[in-house]
Coordinates of C-alpha atoms in Angstrom, one line a residue:
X2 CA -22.7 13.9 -11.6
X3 CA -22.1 12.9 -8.1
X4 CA -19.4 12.4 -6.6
X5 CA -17.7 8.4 -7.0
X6 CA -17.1 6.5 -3.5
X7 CA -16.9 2.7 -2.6
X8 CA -19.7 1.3 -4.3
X9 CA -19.1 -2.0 -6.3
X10 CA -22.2 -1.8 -8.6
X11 CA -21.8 -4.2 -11.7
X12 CA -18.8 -6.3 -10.8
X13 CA -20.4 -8.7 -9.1
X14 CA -19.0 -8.0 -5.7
X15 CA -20.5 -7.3 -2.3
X16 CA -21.5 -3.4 -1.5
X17 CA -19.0 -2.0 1.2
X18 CA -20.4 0.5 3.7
X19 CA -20.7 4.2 2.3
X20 CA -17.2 5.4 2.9
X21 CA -19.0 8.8 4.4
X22 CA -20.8 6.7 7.1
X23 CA -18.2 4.4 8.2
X24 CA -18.1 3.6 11.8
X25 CA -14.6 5.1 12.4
X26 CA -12.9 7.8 9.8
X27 CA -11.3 4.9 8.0
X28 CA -10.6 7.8 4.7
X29 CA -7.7 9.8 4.4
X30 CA -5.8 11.8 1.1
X31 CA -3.8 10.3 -1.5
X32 CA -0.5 9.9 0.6
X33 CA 2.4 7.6 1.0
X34 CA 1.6 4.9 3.4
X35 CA 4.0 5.0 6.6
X36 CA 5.7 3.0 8.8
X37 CA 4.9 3.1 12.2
X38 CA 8.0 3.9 14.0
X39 CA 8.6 6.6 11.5
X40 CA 5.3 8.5 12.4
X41 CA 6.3 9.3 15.8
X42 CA 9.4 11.7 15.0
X43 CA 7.3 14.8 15.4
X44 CA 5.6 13.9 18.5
X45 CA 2.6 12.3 17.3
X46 CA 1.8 9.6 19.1
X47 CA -0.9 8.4 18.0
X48 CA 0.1 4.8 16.3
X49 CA 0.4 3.6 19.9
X50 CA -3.4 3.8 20.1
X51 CA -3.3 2.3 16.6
X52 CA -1.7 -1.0 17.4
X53 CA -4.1 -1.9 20.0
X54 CA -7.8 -0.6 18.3
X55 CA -9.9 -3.0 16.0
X56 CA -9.2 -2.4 12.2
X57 CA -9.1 -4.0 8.8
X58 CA -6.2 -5.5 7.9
X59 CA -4.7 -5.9 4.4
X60 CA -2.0 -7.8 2.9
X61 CA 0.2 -5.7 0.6
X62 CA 1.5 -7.3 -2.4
X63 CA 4.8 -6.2 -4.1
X64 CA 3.2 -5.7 -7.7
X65 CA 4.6 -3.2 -10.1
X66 CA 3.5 -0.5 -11.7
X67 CA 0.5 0.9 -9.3
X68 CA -2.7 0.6 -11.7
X69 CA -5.6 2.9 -11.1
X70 CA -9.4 2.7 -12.6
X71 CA -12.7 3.2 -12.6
X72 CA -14.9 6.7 -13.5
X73 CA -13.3 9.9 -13.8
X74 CA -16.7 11.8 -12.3
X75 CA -15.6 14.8 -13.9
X76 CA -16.7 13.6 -16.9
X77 CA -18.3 10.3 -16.2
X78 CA -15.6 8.4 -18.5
X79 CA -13.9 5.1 -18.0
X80 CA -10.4 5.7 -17.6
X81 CA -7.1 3.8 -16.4
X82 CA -3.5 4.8 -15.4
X83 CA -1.1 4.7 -12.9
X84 CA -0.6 7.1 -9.8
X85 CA 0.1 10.3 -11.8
X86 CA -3.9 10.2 -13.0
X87 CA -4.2 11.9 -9.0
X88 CA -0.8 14.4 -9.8
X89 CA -1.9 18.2 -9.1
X90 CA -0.8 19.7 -12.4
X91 CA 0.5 17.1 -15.2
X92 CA -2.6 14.5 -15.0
X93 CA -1.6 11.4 -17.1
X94 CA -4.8 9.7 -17.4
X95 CA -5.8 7.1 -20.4
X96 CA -9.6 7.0 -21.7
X97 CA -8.0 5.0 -25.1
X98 CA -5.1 3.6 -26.4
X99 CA -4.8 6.5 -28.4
X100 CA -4.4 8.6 -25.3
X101 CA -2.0 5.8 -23.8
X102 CA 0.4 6.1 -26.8
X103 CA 0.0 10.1 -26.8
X104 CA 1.2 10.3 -23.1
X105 CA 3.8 7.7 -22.8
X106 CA 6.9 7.3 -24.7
X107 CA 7.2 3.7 -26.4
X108 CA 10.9 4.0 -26.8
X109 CA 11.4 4.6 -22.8
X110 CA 7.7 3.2 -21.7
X111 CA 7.0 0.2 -23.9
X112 CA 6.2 -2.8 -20.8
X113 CA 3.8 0.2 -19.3
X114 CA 1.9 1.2 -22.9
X115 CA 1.7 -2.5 -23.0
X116 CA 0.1 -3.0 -19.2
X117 CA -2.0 0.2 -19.8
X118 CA -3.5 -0.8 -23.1
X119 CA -4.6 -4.5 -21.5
X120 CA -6.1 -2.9 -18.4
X121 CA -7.5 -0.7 -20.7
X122 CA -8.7 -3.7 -22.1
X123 CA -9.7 -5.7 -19.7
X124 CA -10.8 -4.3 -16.5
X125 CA -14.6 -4.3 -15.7
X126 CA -16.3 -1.1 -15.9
X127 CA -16.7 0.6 -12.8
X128 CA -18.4 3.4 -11.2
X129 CA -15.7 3.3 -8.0
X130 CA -12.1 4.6 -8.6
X131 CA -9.6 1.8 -7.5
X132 CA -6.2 0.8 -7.3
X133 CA -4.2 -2.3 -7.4
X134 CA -0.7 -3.3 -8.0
X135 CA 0.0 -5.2 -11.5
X136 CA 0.9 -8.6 -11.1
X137 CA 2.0 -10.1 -15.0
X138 CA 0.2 -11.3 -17.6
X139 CA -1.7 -14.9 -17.8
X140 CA 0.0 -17.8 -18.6
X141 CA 2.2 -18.9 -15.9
X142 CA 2.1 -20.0 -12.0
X143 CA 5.4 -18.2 -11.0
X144 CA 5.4 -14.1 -11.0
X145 CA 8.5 -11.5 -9.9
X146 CA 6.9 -7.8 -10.9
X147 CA 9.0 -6.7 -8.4
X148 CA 11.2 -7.7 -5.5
X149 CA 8.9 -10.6 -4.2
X150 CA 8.5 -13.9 -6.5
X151 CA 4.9 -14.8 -6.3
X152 CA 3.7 -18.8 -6.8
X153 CA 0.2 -19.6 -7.6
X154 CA -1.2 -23.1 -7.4
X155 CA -2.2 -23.1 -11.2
X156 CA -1.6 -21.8 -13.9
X157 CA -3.0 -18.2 -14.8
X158 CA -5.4 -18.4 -17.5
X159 CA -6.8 -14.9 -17.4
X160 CA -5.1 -12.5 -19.2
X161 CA -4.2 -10.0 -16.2
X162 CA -3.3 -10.6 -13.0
X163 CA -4.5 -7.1 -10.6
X164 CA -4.1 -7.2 -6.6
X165 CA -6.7 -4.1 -5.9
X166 CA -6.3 -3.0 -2.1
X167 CA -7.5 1.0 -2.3
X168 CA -10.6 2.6 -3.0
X169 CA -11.2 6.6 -3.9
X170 CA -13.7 9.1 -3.0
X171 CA -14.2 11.9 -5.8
X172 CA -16.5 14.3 -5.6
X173 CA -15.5 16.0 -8.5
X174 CA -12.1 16.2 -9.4
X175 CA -9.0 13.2 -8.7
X176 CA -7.1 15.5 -7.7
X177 CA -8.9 16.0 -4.3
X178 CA -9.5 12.1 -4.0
X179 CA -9.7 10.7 -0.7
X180 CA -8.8 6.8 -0.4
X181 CA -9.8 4.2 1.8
X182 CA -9.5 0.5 1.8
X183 CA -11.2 -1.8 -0.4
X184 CA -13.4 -3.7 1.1
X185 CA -15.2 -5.4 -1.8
X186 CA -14.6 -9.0 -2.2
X187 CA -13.4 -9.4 -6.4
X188 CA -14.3 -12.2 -8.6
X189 CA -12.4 -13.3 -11.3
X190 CA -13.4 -12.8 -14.9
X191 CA -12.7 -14.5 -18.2
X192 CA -9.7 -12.0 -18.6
X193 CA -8.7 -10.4 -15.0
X194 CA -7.8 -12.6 -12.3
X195 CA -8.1 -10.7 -9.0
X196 CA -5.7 -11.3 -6.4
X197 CA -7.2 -10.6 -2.8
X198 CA -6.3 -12.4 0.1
X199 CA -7.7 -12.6 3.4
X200 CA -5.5 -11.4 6.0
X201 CA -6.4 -12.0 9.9
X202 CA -4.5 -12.1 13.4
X203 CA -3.6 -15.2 15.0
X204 CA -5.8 -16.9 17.3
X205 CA -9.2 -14.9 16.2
X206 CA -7.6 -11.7 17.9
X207 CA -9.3 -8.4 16.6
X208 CA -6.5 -6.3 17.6
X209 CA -2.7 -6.1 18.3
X210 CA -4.3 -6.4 22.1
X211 CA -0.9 -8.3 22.8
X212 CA 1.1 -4.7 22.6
X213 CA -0.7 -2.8 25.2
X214 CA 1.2 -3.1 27.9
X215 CA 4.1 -1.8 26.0
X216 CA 2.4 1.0 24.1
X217 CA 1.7 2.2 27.6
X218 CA 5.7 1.8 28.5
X219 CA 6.5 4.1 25.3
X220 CA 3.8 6.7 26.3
X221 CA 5.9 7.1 29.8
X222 CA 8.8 6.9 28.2
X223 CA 7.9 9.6 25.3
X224 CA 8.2 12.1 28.5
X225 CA 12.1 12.5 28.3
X226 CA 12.0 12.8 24.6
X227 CA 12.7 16.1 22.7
X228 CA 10.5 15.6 19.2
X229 CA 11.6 17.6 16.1
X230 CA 9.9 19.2 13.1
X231 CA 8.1 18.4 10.3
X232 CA 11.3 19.2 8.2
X233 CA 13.8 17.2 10.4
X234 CA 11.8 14.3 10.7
X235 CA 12.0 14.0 6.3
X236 CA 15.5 14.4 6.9
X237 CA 15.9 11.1 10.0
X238 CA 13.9 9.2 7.7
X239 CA 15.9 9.7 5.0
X240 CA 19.2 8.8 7.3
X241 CA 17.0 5.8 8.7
X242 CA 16.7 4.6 5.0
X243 CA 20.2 4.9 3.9
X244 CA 20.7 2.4 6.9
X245 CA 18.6 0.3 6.0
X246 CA 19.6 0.3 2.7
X247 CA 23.2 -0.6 3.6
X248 CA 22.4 -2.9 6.1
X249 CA 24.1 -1.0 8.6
X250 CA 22.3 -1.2 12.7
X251 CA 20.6 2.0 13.7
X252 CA 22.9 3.8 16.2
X253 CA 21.7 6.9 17.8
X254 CA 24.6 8.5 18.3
X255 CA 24.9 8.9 14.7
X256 CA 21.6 11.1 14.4
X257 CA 21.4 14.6 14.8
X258 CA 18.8 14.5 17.4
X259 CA 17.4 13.7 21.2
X260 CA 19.2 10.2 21.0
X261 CA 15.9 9.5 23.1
X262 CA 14.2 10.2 20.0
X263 CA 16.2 7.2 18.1
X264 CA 15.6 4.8 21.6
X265 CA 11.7 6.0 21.0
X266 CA 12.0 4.8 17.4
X267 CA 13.2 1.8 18.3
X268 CA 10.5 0.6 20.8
X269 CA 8.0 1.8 18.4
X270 CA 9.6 -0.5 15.6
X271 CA 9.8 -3.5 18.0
X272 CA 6.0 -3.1 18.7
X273 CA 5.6 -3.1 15.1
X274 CA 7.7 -6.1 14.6
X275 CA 6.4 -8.1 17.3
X276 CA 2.4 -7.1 15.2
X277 CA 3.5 -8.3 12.0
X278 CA 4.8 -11.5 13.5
X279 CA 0.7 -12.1 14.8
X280 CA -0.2 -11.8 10.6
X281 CA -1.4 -14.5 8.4
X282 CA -2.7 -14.8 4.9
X283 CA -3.8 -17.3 2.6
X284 CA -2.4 -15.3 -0.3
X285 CA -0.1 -17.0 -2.8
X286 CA 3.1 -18.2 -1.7
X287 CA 5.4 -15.4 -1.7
X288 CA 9.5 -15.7 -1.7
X289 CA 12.5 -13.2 -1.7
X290 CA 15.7 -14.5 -3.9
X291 CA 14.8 -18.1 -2.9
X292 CA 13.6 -18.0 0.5
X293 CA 9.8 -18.2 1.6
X294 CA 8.3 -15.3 3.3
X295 CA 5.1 -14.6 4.5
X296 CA 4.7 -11.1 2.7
X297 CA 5.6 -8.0 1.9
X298 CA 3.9 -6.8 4.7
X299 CA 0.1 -5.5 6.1
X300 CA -1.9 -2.1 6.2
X301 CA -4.5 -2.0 8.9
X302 CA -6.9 1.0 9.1
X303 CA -8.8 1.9 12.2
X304 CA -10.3 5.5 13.3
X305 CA -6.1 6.3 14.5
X306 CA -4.8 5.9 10.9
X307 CA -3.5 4.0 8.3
X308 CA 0.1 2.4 8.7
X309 CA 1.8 0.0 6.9
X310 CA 3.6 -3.3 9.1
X311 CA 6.6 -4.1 7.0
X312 CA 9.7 -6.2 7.7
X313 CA 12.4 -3.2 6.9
X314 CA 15.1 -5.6 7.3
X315 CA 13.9 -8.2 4.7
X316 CA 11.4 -6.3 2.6
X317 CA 13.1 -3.2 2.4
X318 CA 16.7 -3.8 2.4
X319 CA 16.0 -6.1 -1.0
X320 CA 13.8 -3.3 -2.4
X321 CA 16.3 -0.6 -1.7
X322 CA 19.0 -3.0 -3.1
X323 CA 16.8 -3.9 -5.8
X324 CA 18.2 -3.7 -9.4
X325 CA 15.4 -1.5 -10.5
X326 CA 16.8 1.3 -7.5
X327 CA 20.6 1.1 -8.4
X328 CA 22.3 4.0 -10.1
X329 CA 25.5 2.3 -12.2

């Protein structure tokens, strides 16, 4: 059959554009989203022309686990799991309950048999391969899946709550899926209540235009810096997170690198900070251990990428420090 993209037929929702003739290359492969400041340890540099290009922005909600659905084209069947239906060699993905129980462990996976078998359920049929992050089951107003507490007006009388943000291209196999943002606009259904809110920049600005100026600053000042590998950039980041995970301030001296490098990372995080600040959404209202918050953060795709904007010292400190993420 051919292959799957970004259509929306039967659920009621508006046709996005053919991914394949999208205006900029708004696709890219199954990765892990990235922040901004961290994409620039190698030298790449684009994410400065990022900041200041038209895209679509997203609001990310801190939902847990990752669902994914829709038609497997390889064999035209309806399916649902969670990210390991894209894994390269041990696939777990769920056409029936039968196939849920058969994968999963219910001594060790019981909450997930439990979510699987009601999107399972419950989910419209779809030719289009999504995902969206599981929010609880119907019946209340207040939601924590995760490290955010969520607050809706009412209370949820749908049986599933789903916050769908991605889209895949398959032409044949998941495995070689290629995602892109969802564009579709969802409507709620008797059992599924789709949460999807509209994200923009303040004052009717299409871009981070505000950032140029500085974007152009870190281009001069990229000059003087020595950039490193692939393989020394996974191990920075992983330094960077231990910081942030502690709490501790990011000193330069304490990287084994072009401290101009760490100075680099800095500016780049700024520009990203002073983004995210521009970002509004008219999502539920969101709150971490008590306090209000806008959100966990934004993606916004444009023909230079797809990054994530993300408040590391609020978002990411509490989901480092998370209970879920402690070893006793």
């Amino acid at each position: 059959m051919p292959g799957i993209g970004c259509d929306t037929r039967g659920t009621g929702t508006r046709f996005p554009p053919d991914p394949l003739q999208t205006p900029y290359n708004s696709s890219m492969k199954n990765t892990h989203l990235e922040h901004p400041e961290d994409s620039i340890l190698t030298g790449d540099l684009s994410v400065l022309d990022w900041f200041v290009n038209p895209g679509t922005l997203s609001v990310k909600i801190d939902g847990s686990p990752a669902i994914v659905w829709g038609t497997n084209p390889e064999n035209g069947k309806f399916f649902v799991g969670t990210k390991s239906v894209f894994n390269k060699k041990k696939i777990k993905i769920c056409y029936t309950q039968e196939d849920v129980f058969a994968l999963y462990d219910e001594a060790t996976h019981a909450s997930l048999i439990e979510i699987l078998c009601a999107c399972l359920k419950y989910l419209p049929r779809t030719e289009t391969i999504y995902q969206g992050d599981f929010i609880g089951f119907g019946g209340l107003n207040e939601y924590t899946p995760n490290t955010i507490t969520y607050q809706f007006g009412d209370i949820v009388t749908q049986n599933i709550i789903i916050a769908p943000h991605t889209c895949y291209y398959a032409d044949s196999d998941l495995r070689d899926a290629v995602a892109m943002p969802d564009r579709s606009i969802w409507t709620d259904t008797q059992h599924v209540k789709f949460v999807q809110p509209e994200a923009y920049i303040l004052h009717g600005q299409e871009s981070f235009a505000d950032v140029e100026e500085v974007c152009k600053f870190a281009r001069v000042m990229a000059l003087a810096v020595k950039f490193v590998s692939v393989k020394e950039a996974s191990k920075i980041k992983q330094q960077l997170n231990a910081r942030i995970r502690s709490g501790d301030t990011i000193v330069a001296a304490d990287f084994d690198c072009d401290p101009n490098l760490i100075g680099l990372w800095a500016l780049v995080k700024s520009i990203k900070d002073d983004c995210l600040f521009l970002c509004r959404n008219d999502g539920p209202a969101a709150y971490i251990n008590g306090n209000r918050i806008d959100a966990e953060g934004y993606v916004m795709t444009n023909e230079f990428g797809m990054f994530k904007l993300v408040n590391r010292e609020v978002f990411s400190y509490a989901n480092f420090n998370h209970g879920r993420f402690q070893v006793a």
